[in-house]
Amino acid sequence: MKKEAIIKGVLEITKNYNYGDQSTIDPDTLDYDEKLVNVLGVDSVDIVDIVVDVEDHFNIEFIDEEIKRIETFNDLVSEITKKTDKPIYHSHL
Amino acid sequence: MARETDIILNNFPCDTPYRYINEILEADTDHIVGKYHYKVDEYFYQGHFKGNPITPGAILLETMAQIGLLAFGMYLSLDENNEYQDEFYLVSSEIRFNKIVKPNTGVIVHSEKIFYKHKKLKCNVTMQDEHGTIISKGIMSGMSNKGS
């Protein structure tokens, strides 16, 4: 999946959790290396909701260890990229 | 189901006077229905309010959490040995209260799973009286720290 599509999906999801300044998730000015909790004003409990929405949106599954690595927007985009770049093998059994 | 619900009730981490579950009426991987009867001599009626006992909203919320998150989470996390792996603590709630609850009232709590993932359980929870009138409803979330 293209990075642009991933970023678009992530921003679409995270805007529903933005309890802080709405302008902070403007795609043109967003600091993708800033922590999600700082940009959105969420806590670690909300991050799980974001992750679950991301899983549903991109049809992927994270394990708990992967979630622990997600702190910034870039982390999230990177973890999604890893999952969506994996080839899908179809069984012919 | 009887065996699982017995396990939950026998191992329930809350006890008198802070246990608000008498019975589990239904449970599966999508929902749970439980019951509690507020007795006339519950400790909080002495002060809430003087001469006009009404069940505090905090207790209604606790009842919803004990049945809708704690008991449900125990059910969902039962392993093959019938040991529960998750014990959920309320972390957020968005509940609307519609009706006061007097002493000697039975309530039924219905909790429908929104998701149970990554040690978090999020549910639509409704409390009704025994006539089916909605007392309170909304969304509740719990996180489990069991095993972490």
PDB file of C-alpha atoms in Angstrom:
ATOM      1  CA  MET A   1       0.000   0.000   0.000  1.00  0.00           C
ATOM      2  CA  LYS A   2       1.265   3.475  -0.828  1.00  0.00           C
ATOM      3  CA  LYS A   3       2.555   5.568   2.046  1.00  0.00           C
ATOM      4  CA  GLU A   4       0.240   8.448   1.065  1.00  0.00           C
ATOM      5  CA  ALA A   5      -2.798   6.189   1.461  1.00  0.00           C
ATOM      6  CA  ILE A   6      -1.567   5.004   4.852  1.00  0.00           C
ATOM      7  CA  ILE A   7      -1.008   8.559   6.073  1.00  0.00           C
ATOM      8  CA  LYS A   8      -4.439   9.584   4.807  1.00  0.00           C
ATOM      9  CA  GLY A   9      -6.052   6.675   6.659  1.00  0.00           C
ATOM     10  CA  VAL A  10      -4.121   7.383   9.859  1.00  0.00           C
ATOM     11  CA  LEU A  11      -5.097  11.064   9.817  1.00  0.00           C
ATOM     12  CA  GLU A  12      -8.716  10.171   9.143  1.00  0.00           C
ATOM     13  CA  ILE A  13      -8.746   7.886  12.173  1.00  0.00           C
ATOM     14  CA  THR A  14      -6.747  10.053  14.549  1.00  0.00           C
ATOM     15  CA  LYS A  15      -8.846  13.156  13.936  1.00  0.00           C
ATOM     16  CA  ASN A  16     -11.631  11.352  15.823  1.00  0.00           C
ATOM     17  CA  TYR A  17      -9.358  11.201  18.860  1.00  0.00           C
ATOM     18  CA  ASN A  18      -7.962  14.692  18.762  1.00  0.00           C
ATOM     19  CA  TYR A  19      -8.806  16.171  22.141  1.00  0.00           C
ATOM     20  CA  GLY A  20      -6.267  18.941  21.712  1.00  0.00           C
ATOM     21  CA  ASP A  21      -5.750  21.663  19.154  1.00  0.00           C
ATOM     22  CA  GLN A  22      -7.493  20.632  15.907  1.00  0.00           C
ATOM     23  CA  SER A  23      -4.882  22.396  13.815  1.00  0.00           C
ATOM     24  CA  THR A  24      -2.140  20.082  15.090  1.00  0.00           C
ATOM     25  CA  ILE A  25      -3.181  17.313  12.736  1.00  0.00           C
ATOM     26  CA  ASP A  26      -3.131  19.396   9.613  1.00  0.00           C
ATOM     27  CA  PRO A  27      -1.280  17.024   7.247  1.00  0.00           C
ATOM     28  CA  ASP A  28       0.869  19.851   5.901  1.00  0.00           C
ATOM     29  CA  THR A  29       2.116  21.072   9.256  1.00  0.00           C
ATOM     30  CA  LEU A  30       1.928  17.939  11.418  1.00  0.00           C
ATOM     31  CA  ASP A  31       5.160  16.892  13.119  1.00  0.00           C
ATOM     32  CA  TYR A  32       5.131  13.181  12.344  1.00  0.00           C
ATOM     33  CA  ASP A  33       7.882  12.553  14.881  1.00  0.00           C
ATOM     34  CA  GLU A  34       5.906  14.058  17.734  1.00  0.00           C
ATOM     35  CA  LYS A  35       4.291  11.617  20.147  1.00  0.00           C
ATOM     36  CA  LEU A  36       0.643  10.814  19.521  1.00  0.00           C
ATOM     37  CA  VAL A  37      -0.196  11.525  23.151  1.00  0.00           C
ATOM     38  CA  ASN A  38       1.217  15.035  22.825  1.00  0.00           C
ATOM     39  CA  VAL A  39      -0.371  15.897  19.498  1.00  0.00           C
ATOM     40  CA  LEU A  40      -3.786  14.424  20.180  1.00  0.00           C
ATOM     41  CA  GLY A  41      -4.044  14.929  23.921  1.00  0.00           C
ATOM     42  CA  VAL A  42      -4.836  11.231  24.390  1.00  0.00           C
ATOM     43  CA  ASP A  43      -3.442   8.726  26.874  1.00  0.00           C
ATOM     44  CA  SER A  44      -2.179   5.171  26.506  1.00  0.00           C
ATOM     45  CA  VAL A  45      -5.711   3.818  26.981  1.00  0.00           C
ATOM     46  CA  ASP A  46      -6.953   5.835  23.980  1.00  0.00           C
ATOM     47  CA  ILE A  47      -4.016   4.594  21.920  1.00  0.00           C
ATOM     48  CA  VAL A  48      -5.529   1.097  22.079  1.00  0.00           C
ATOM     49  CA  ASP A  49      -8.751   2.453  20.546  1.00  0.00           C
ATOM     50  CA  ILE A  50      -6.759   4.136  17.795  1.00  0.00           C
ATOM     51  CA  VAL A  51      -4.865   0.910  17.139  1.00  0.00           C
ATOM     52  CA  VAL A  52      -8.108  -1.091  16.970  1.00  0.00           C
ATOM     53  CA  ASP A  53      -9.548   1.413  14.472  1.00  0.00           C
ATOM     54  CA  VAL A  54      -6.332   1.189  12.459  1.00  0.00           C
ATOM     55  CA  GLU A  55      -6.544  -2.619  12.477  1.00  0.00           C
ATOM     56  CA  ASP A  56     -10.115  -2.486  11.205  1.00  0.00           C
ATOM     57  CA  HIS A  57      -9.383   0.184   8.615  1.00  0.00           C
ATOM     58  CA  PHE A  58      -6.311  -1.524   7.121  1.00  0.00           C
ATOM     59  CA  ASN A  59      -7.476  -5.080   7.814  1.00  0.00           C
ATOM     60  CA  ILE A  60      -4.353  -5.914   9.796  1.00  0.00           C
ATOM     61  CA  GLU A  61      -3.587  -7.213  13.289  1.00  0.00           C
ATOM     62  CA  PHE A  62      -0.963  -5.973  15.707  1.00  0.00           C
ATOM     63  CA  ILE A  63       0.538  -7.956  18.525  1.00  0.00           C
ATOM     64  CA  ASP A  64       1.049  -6.261  21.891  1.00  0.00           C
ATOM     65  CA  GLU A  65       4.817  -5.922  21.364  1.00  0.00           C
ATOM     66  CA  GLU A  66       4.230  -3.990  18.150  1.00  0.00           C
ATOM     67  CA  ILE A  67       1.796  -1.649  19.873  1.00  0.00           C
ATOM     68  CA  LYS A  68       4.409  -0.840  22.494  1.00  0.00           C
ATOM     69  CA  ARG A  69       6.638   0.453  19.685  1.00  0.00           C
ATOM     70  CA  ILE A  70       3.996   2.926  18.480  1.00  0.00           C
ATOM     71  CA  GLU A  71       4.633   6.329  19.994  1.00  0.00           C
ATOM     72  CA  THR A  72       4.599   8.766  17.087  1.00  0.00           C
ATOM     73  CA  PHE A  73       2.654   9.159  13.846  1.00  0.00           C
ATOM     74  CA  ASN A  74       5.716   7.919  12.003  1.00  0.00           C
ATOM     75  CA  ASP A  75       5.853   4.820  14.226  1.00  0.00           C
ATOM     76  CA  LEU A  76       2.230   4.093  13.430  1.00  0.00           C
ATOM     77  CA  VAL A  77       2.699   4.628   9.695  1.00  0.00           C
ATOM     78  CA  SER A  78       5.821   2.457   9.787  1.00  0.00           C
ATOM     79  CA  GLU A  79       4.098  -0.428  11.595  1.00  0.00           C
ATOM     80  CA  ILE A  80       1.151  -0.275   9.174  1.00  0.00           C
ATOM     81  CA  THR A  81       3.547  -0.211   6.221  1.00  0.00           C
ATOM     82  CA  LYS A  82       5.278  -3.364   7.478  1.00  0.00           C
ATOM     83  CA  LYS A  83       1.949  -5.156   7.728  1.00  0.00           C
ATOM     84  CA  THR A  84       0.461  -3.971   4.452  1.00  0.00           C
ATOM     85  CA  ASP A  85       3.657  -4.579   2.482  1.00  0.00           C
ATOM     86  CA  LYS A  86       3.655  -8.268   3.371  1.00  0.00           C
ATOM     87  CA  PRO A  87       2.650 -10.397   0.395  1.00  0.00           C
ATOM     88  CA  ILE A  88      -0.544 -12.349   0.821  1.00  0.00           C
ATOM     89  CA  TYR A  89      -0.182 -16.034  -0.023  1.00  0.00           C
ATOM     90  CA  HIS A  90      -3.351 -17.736  -1.134  1.00  0.00           C
ATOM     91  CA  SER A  91      -3.780 -21.343  -0.255  1.00  0.00           C
ATOM     92  CA  HIS A  92      -4.863 -23.643  -3.049  1.00  0.00           C
ATOM     93  CA  LEU A  93      -5.656 -26.523  -0.750  1.00  0.00           C
TER      94      LEU A  93
ATOM     95  CA  MET B   1     -22.455 -21.912  30.460  1.00  0.00           C
ATOM     96  CA  ALA B   2     -23.343 -22.817  34.050  1.00  0.00           C
ATOM     97  CA  ARG B   3     -19.862 -24.004  34.853  1.00  0.00           C
ATOM     98  CA  GLU B   4     -18.176 -20.862  33.472  1.00  0.00           C
ATOM     99  CA  THR B   5     -20.518 -18.494  35.266  1.00  0.00           C
ATOM    100  CA  ASP B   6     -20.034 -20.413  38.510  1.00  0.00           C
ATOM    101  CA  ILE B   7     -16.282 -20.005  38.105  1.00  0.00           C
ATOM    102  CA  ILE B   8     -16.718 -16.267  37.613  1.00  0.00           C
ATOM    103  CA  LEU B   9     -19.002 -15.831  40.600  1.00  0.00           C
ATOM    104  CA  ASN B  10     -16.873 -18.031  42.855  1.00  0.00           C
ATOM    105  CA  ASN B  11     -13.687 -16.173  41.938  1.00  0.00           C
ATOM    106  CA  PHE B  12     -15.142 -12.702  41.640  1.00  0.00           C
ATOM    107  CA  PRO B  13     -12.564 -10.265  43.040  1.00  0.00           C
ATOM    108  CA  CYS B  14     -15.103  -7.951  44.733  1.00  0.00           C
ATOM    109  CA  ASP B  15     -16.769  -8.894  47.977  1.00  0.00           C
ATOM    110  CA  THR B  16     -19.418  -7.595  50.368  1.00  0.00           C
ATOM    111  CA  PRO B  17     -20.143  -4.750  50.865  1.00  0.00           C
ATOM    112  CA  TYR B  18     -18.741  -3.800  47.485  1.00  0.00           C
ATOM    113  CA  ARG B  19     -19.921  -6.669  45.323  1.00  0.00           C
ATOM    114  CA  TYR B  20     -22.707  -5.821  42.899  1.00  0.00           C
ATOM    115  CA  ILE B  21     -23.442  -9.049  41.090  1.00  0.00           C
ATOM    116  CA  ASN B  22     -25.805 -11.779  42.258  1.00  0.00           C
ATOM    117  CA  GLU B  23     -26.262 -13.829  39.155  1.00  0.00           C
ATOM    118  CA  ILE B  24     -25.195 -14.179  35.543  1.00  0.00           C
ATOM    119  CA  LEU B  25     -28.244 -14.819  33.386  1.00  0.00           C
ATOM    120  CA  GLU B  26     -26.561 -15.111  29.991  1.00  0.00           C
ATOM    121  CA  ALA B  27     -23.038 -15.032  28.648  1.00  0.00           C
ATOM    122  CA  ASP B  28     -21.357 -15.664  25.344  1.00  0.00           C
ATOM    123  CA  THR B  29     -18.465 -14.148  23.425  1.00  0.00           C
ATOM    124  CA  ASP B  30     -20.567 -11.147  22.371  1.00  0.00           C
ATOM    125  CA  HIS B  31     -22.530 -10.276  25.489  1.00  0.00           C
ATOM    126  CA  ILE B  32     -23.268 -10.852  29.126  1.00  0.00           C
ATOM    127  CA  VAL B  33     -26.390 -10.280  31.188  1.00  0.00           C
ATOM    128  CA  GLY B  34     -26.163 -10.094  34.968  1.00  0.00           C
ATOM    129  CA  LYS B  35     -28.360  -9.215  37.870  1.00  0.00           C
ATOM    130  CA  TYR B  36     -28.053  -7.425  41.193  1.00  0.00           C
ATOM    131  CA  HIS B  37     -30.586  -6.590  43.868  1.00  0.00           C
ATOM    132  CA  TYR B  38     -29.941  -3.447  45.929  1.00  0.00           C
ATOM    133  CA  LYS B  39     -30.848  -4.461  49.450  1.00  0.00           C
ATOM    134  CA  VAL B  40     -32.612  -2.111  51.844  1.00  0.00           C
ATOM    135  CA  ASP B  41     -29.641  -2.198  54.215  1.00  0.00           C
ATOM    136  CA  GLU B  42     -26.873  -1.350  51.714  1.00  0.00           C
ATOM    137  CA  TYR B  43     -24.319   0.772  53.586  1.00  0.00           C
ATOM    138  CA  PHE B  44     -24.604   3.834  51.343  1.00  0.00           C
ATOM    139  CA  TYR B  45     -28.320   4.398  51.916  1.00  0.00           C
ATOM    140  CA  GLN B  46     -27.583   5.730  55.414  1.00  0.00           C
ATOM    141  CA  GLY B  47     -26.059   8.870  53.973  1.00  0.00           C
ATOM    142  CA  HIS B  48     -27.368   9.065  50.421  1.00  0.00           C
ATOM    143  CA  PHE B  49     -29.585  10.828  51.240  1.00  0.00           C
ATOM    144  CA  LYS B  50     -30.589  11.451  54.847  1.00  0.00           C
ATOM    145  CA  GLY B  51     -34.190  10.257  55.121  1.00  0.00           C
ATOM    146  CA  ASN B  52     -34.431   9.743  51.359  1.00  0.00           C
ATOM    147  CA  PRO B  53     -32.383   6.716  50.330  1.00  0.00           C
ATOM    148  CA  ILE B  54     -31.410   6.656  46.664  1.00  0.00           C
ATOM    149  CA  THR B  55     -28.712   4.513  45.059  1.00  0.00           C
ATOM    150  CA  PRO B  56     -25.723   6.760  44.263  1.00  0.00           C
ATOM    151  CA  GLY B  57     -24.798   7.143  40.605  1.00  0.00           C
ATOM    152  CA  ALA B  58     -21.294   5.985  41.489  1.00  0.00           C
ATOM    153  CA  ILE B  59     -22.750   2.693  42.731  1.00  0.00           C
ATOM    154  CA  LEU B  60     -24.865   2.285  39.598  1.00  0.00           C
ATOM    155  CA  LEU B  61     -21.724   2.888  37.555  1.00  0.00           C
ATOM    156  CA  GLU B  62     -19.817   0.375  39.677  1.00  0.00           C
ATOM    157  CA  THR B  63     -22.565  -2.207  39.199  1.00  0.00           C
ATOM    158  CA  MET B  64     -22.435  -1.707  35.433  1.00  0.00           C
ATOM    159  CA  ALA B  65     -18.652  -2.044  35.519  1.00  0.00           C
ATOM    160  CA  GLN B  66     -18.632  -5.136  37.733  1.00  0.00           C
ATOM    161  CA  ILE B  67     -21.095  -6.988  35.522  1.00  0.00           C
ATOM    162  CA  GLY B  68     -20.426  -5.409  32.142  1.00  0.00           C
ATOM    163  CA  LEU B  69     -16.638  -5.306  32.260  1.00  0.00           C
ATOM    164  CA  LEU B  70     -15.236  -7.325  35.138  1.00  0.00           C
ATOM    165  CA  ALA B  71     -17.502 -10.390  34.932  1.00  0.00           C
ATOM    166  CA  PHE B  72     -17.650 -10.213  31.131  1.00  0.00           C
ATOM    167  CA  GLY B  73     -13.867  -9.901  30.874  1.00  0.00           C
ATOM    168  CA  MET B  74     -13.390 -12.871  33.162  1.00  0.00           C
ATOM    169  CA  TYR B  75     -15.757 -14.864  30.951  1.00  0.00           C
ATOM    170  CA  LEU B  76     -14.028 -13.808  27.733  1.00  0.00           C
ATOM    171  CA  SER B  77     -10.588 -14.642  29.069  1.00  0.00           C
ATOM    172  CA  LEU B  78     -11.332 -18.102  30.443  1.00  0.00           C
ATOM    173  CA  ASP B  79      -8.705 -20.486  29.130  1.00  0.00           C
ATOM    174  CA  GLU B  80      -8.956 -24.210  28.445  1.00  0.00           C
ATOM    175  CA  ASN B  81      -8.445 -24.896  32.151  1.00  0.00           C
ATOM    176  CA  ASN B  82     -11.300 -22.519  32.983  1.00  0.00           C
ATOM    177  CA  GLU B  83      -8.932 -20.046  34.579  1.00  0.00           C
ATOM    178  CA  TYR B  84      -9.535 -16.417  33.724  1.00  0.00           C
ATOM    179  CA  GLN B  85      -6.614 -14.443  32.290  1.00  0.00           C
ATOM    180  CA  ASP B  86      -7.892 -10.882  32.435  1.00  0.00           C
ATOM    181  CA  GLU B  87      -9.239  -8.791  35.278  1.00  0.00           C
ATOM    182  CA  PHE B  88     -10.560  -5.492  33.965  1.00  0.00           C
ATOM    183  CA  TYR B  89     -10.528  -2.178  35.758  1.00  0.00           C
ATOM    184  CA  LEU B  90     -12.744   0.652  34.635  1.00  0.00           C
ATOM    185  CA  VAL B  91     -10.746   3.256  32.739  1.00  0.00           C
ATOM    186  CA  SER B  92     -13.421   5.293  30.995  1.00  0.00           C
ATOM    187  CA  SER B  93     -17.163   5.619  30.812  1.00  0.00           C
ATOM    188  CA  GLU B  94     -19.687   7.741  29.027  1.00  0.00           C
ATOM    189  CA  ILE B  95     -22.928   6.956  30.794  1.00  0.00           C
ATOM    190  CA  ARG B  96     -26.276   8.694  30.809  1.00  0.00           C
ATOM    191  CA  PHE B  97     -28.546   8.200  33.823  1.00  0.00           C
ATOM    192  CA  ASN B  98     -32.286   8.208  33.174  1.00  0.00           C
ATOM    193  CA  LYS B  99     -33.904   7.044  36.385  1.00  0.00           C
ATOM    194  CA  ILE B 100     -33.281   6.963  40.128  1.00  0.00           C
ATOM    195  CA  VAL B 101     -32.999   3.621  41.901  1.00  0.00           C
ATOM    196  CA  LYS B 102     -34.633   3.152  45.283  1.00  0.00           C
ATOM    197  CA  PRO B 103     -33.635   0.520  47.856  1.00  0.00           C
ATOM    198  CA  ASN B 104     -34.993  -2.986  47.332  1.00  0.00           C
ATOM    199  CA  THR B 105     -34.718  -2.750  43.552  1.00  0.00           C
ATOM    200  CA  GLY B 106     -33.438  -5.436  41.241  1.00  0.00           C
ATOM    201  CA  VAL B 107     -31.412  -4.337  38.229  1.00  0.00           C
ATOM    202  CA  ILE B 108     -30.312  -6.161  35.111  1.00  0.00           C
ATOM    203  CA  VAL B 109     -27.111  -5.167  33.354  1.00  0.00           C
ATOM    204  CA  HIS B 110     -26.632  -6.019  29.695  1.00  0.00           C
ATOM    205  CA  SER B 111     -23.197  -5.563  28.183  1.00  0.00           C
ATOM    206  CA  GLU B 112     -22.483  -5.915  24.479  1.00  0.00           C
ATOM    207  CA  LYS B 113     -18.878  -6.172  23.329  1.00  0.00           C
ATOM    208  CA  ILE B 114     -17.559  -3.455  21.013  1.00  0.00           C
ATOM    209  CA  PHE B 115     -14.074  -4.925  21.094  1.00  0.00           C
ATOM    210  CA  TYR B 116     -11.849  -7.042  23.285  1.00  0.00           C
ATOM    211  CA  LYS B 117      -8.307  -6.548  22.101  1.00  0.00           C
ATOM    212  CA  HIS B 118      -4.883  -5.761  23.468  1.00  0.00           C
ATOM    213  CA  LYS B 119      -5.999  -6.129  27.104  1.00  0.00           C
ATOM    214  CA  LYS B 120      -8.804  -3.621  26.591  1.00  0.00           C
ATOM    215  CA  LEU B 121     -12.512  -4.385  26.726  1.00  0.00           C
ATOM    216  CA  LYS B 122     -14.943  -1.785  25.400  1.00  0.00           C
ATOM    217  CA  CYS B 123     -18.678  -2.364  25.674  1.00  0.00           C
ATOM    218  CA  ASN B 124     -22.106  -0.849  25.261  1.00  0.00           C
ATOM    219  CA  VAL B 125     -23.623  -1.282  28.702  1.00  0.00           C
ATOM    220  CA  THR B 126     -27.259  -0.831  29.691  1.00  0.00           C
ATOM    221  CA  MET B 127     -28.862  -1.104  33.119  1.00  0.00           C
ATOM    222  CA  GLN B 128     -32.590  -1.768  33.367  1.00  0.00           C
ATOM    223  CA  ASP B 129     -34.955  -2.371  36.227  1.00  0.00           C
ATOM    224  CA  GLU B 130     -36.972  -5.576  36.437  1.00  0.00           C
ATOM    225  CA  HIS B 131     -39.749  -3.994  34.371  1.00  0.00           C
ATOM    226  CA  GLY B 132     -37.356  -3.288  31.512  1.00  0.00           C
ATOM    227  CA  THR B 133     -37.139   0.458  32.109  1.00  0.00           C
ATOM    228  CA  ILE B 134     -33.709   1.811  31.254  1.00  0.00           C
ATOM    229  CA  ILE B 135     -31.908   3.231  34.271  1.00  0.00           C
ATOM    230  CA  SER B 136     -28.617   4.062  32.629  1.00  0.00           C
ATOM    231  CA  LYS B 137     -26.729   3.325  29.454  1.00  0.00           C
ATOM    232  CA  GLY B 138     -23.539   4.156  27.640  1.00  0.00           C
ATOM    233  CA  ILE B 139     -20.054   3.026  26.733  1.00  0.00           C
ATOM    234  CA  MET B 140     -17.556   1.656  29.247  1.00  0.00           C
ATOM    235  CA  SER B 141     -13.953   0.573  28.816  1.00  0.00           C
ATOM    236  CA  GLY B 142     -11.688  -1.462  31.023  1.00  0.00           C
ATOM    237  CA  MET B 143      -8.019  -2.374  30.901  1.00  0.00           C
ATOM    238  CA  SER B 144      -6.622  -5.564  32.319  1.00  0.00           C
ATOM    239  CA  ASN B 145      -3.335  -5.557  34.163  1.00  0.00           C
ATOM    240  CA  LYS B 146      -3.497  -9.222  35.077  1.00  0.00           C
ATOM    241  CA  GLY B 147      -0.326 -10.942  34.074  1.00  0.00           C
ATOM    242  CA  SER B 148       1.477  -7.716  33.199  1.00  0.00           C
TER     243      SER B 148
END
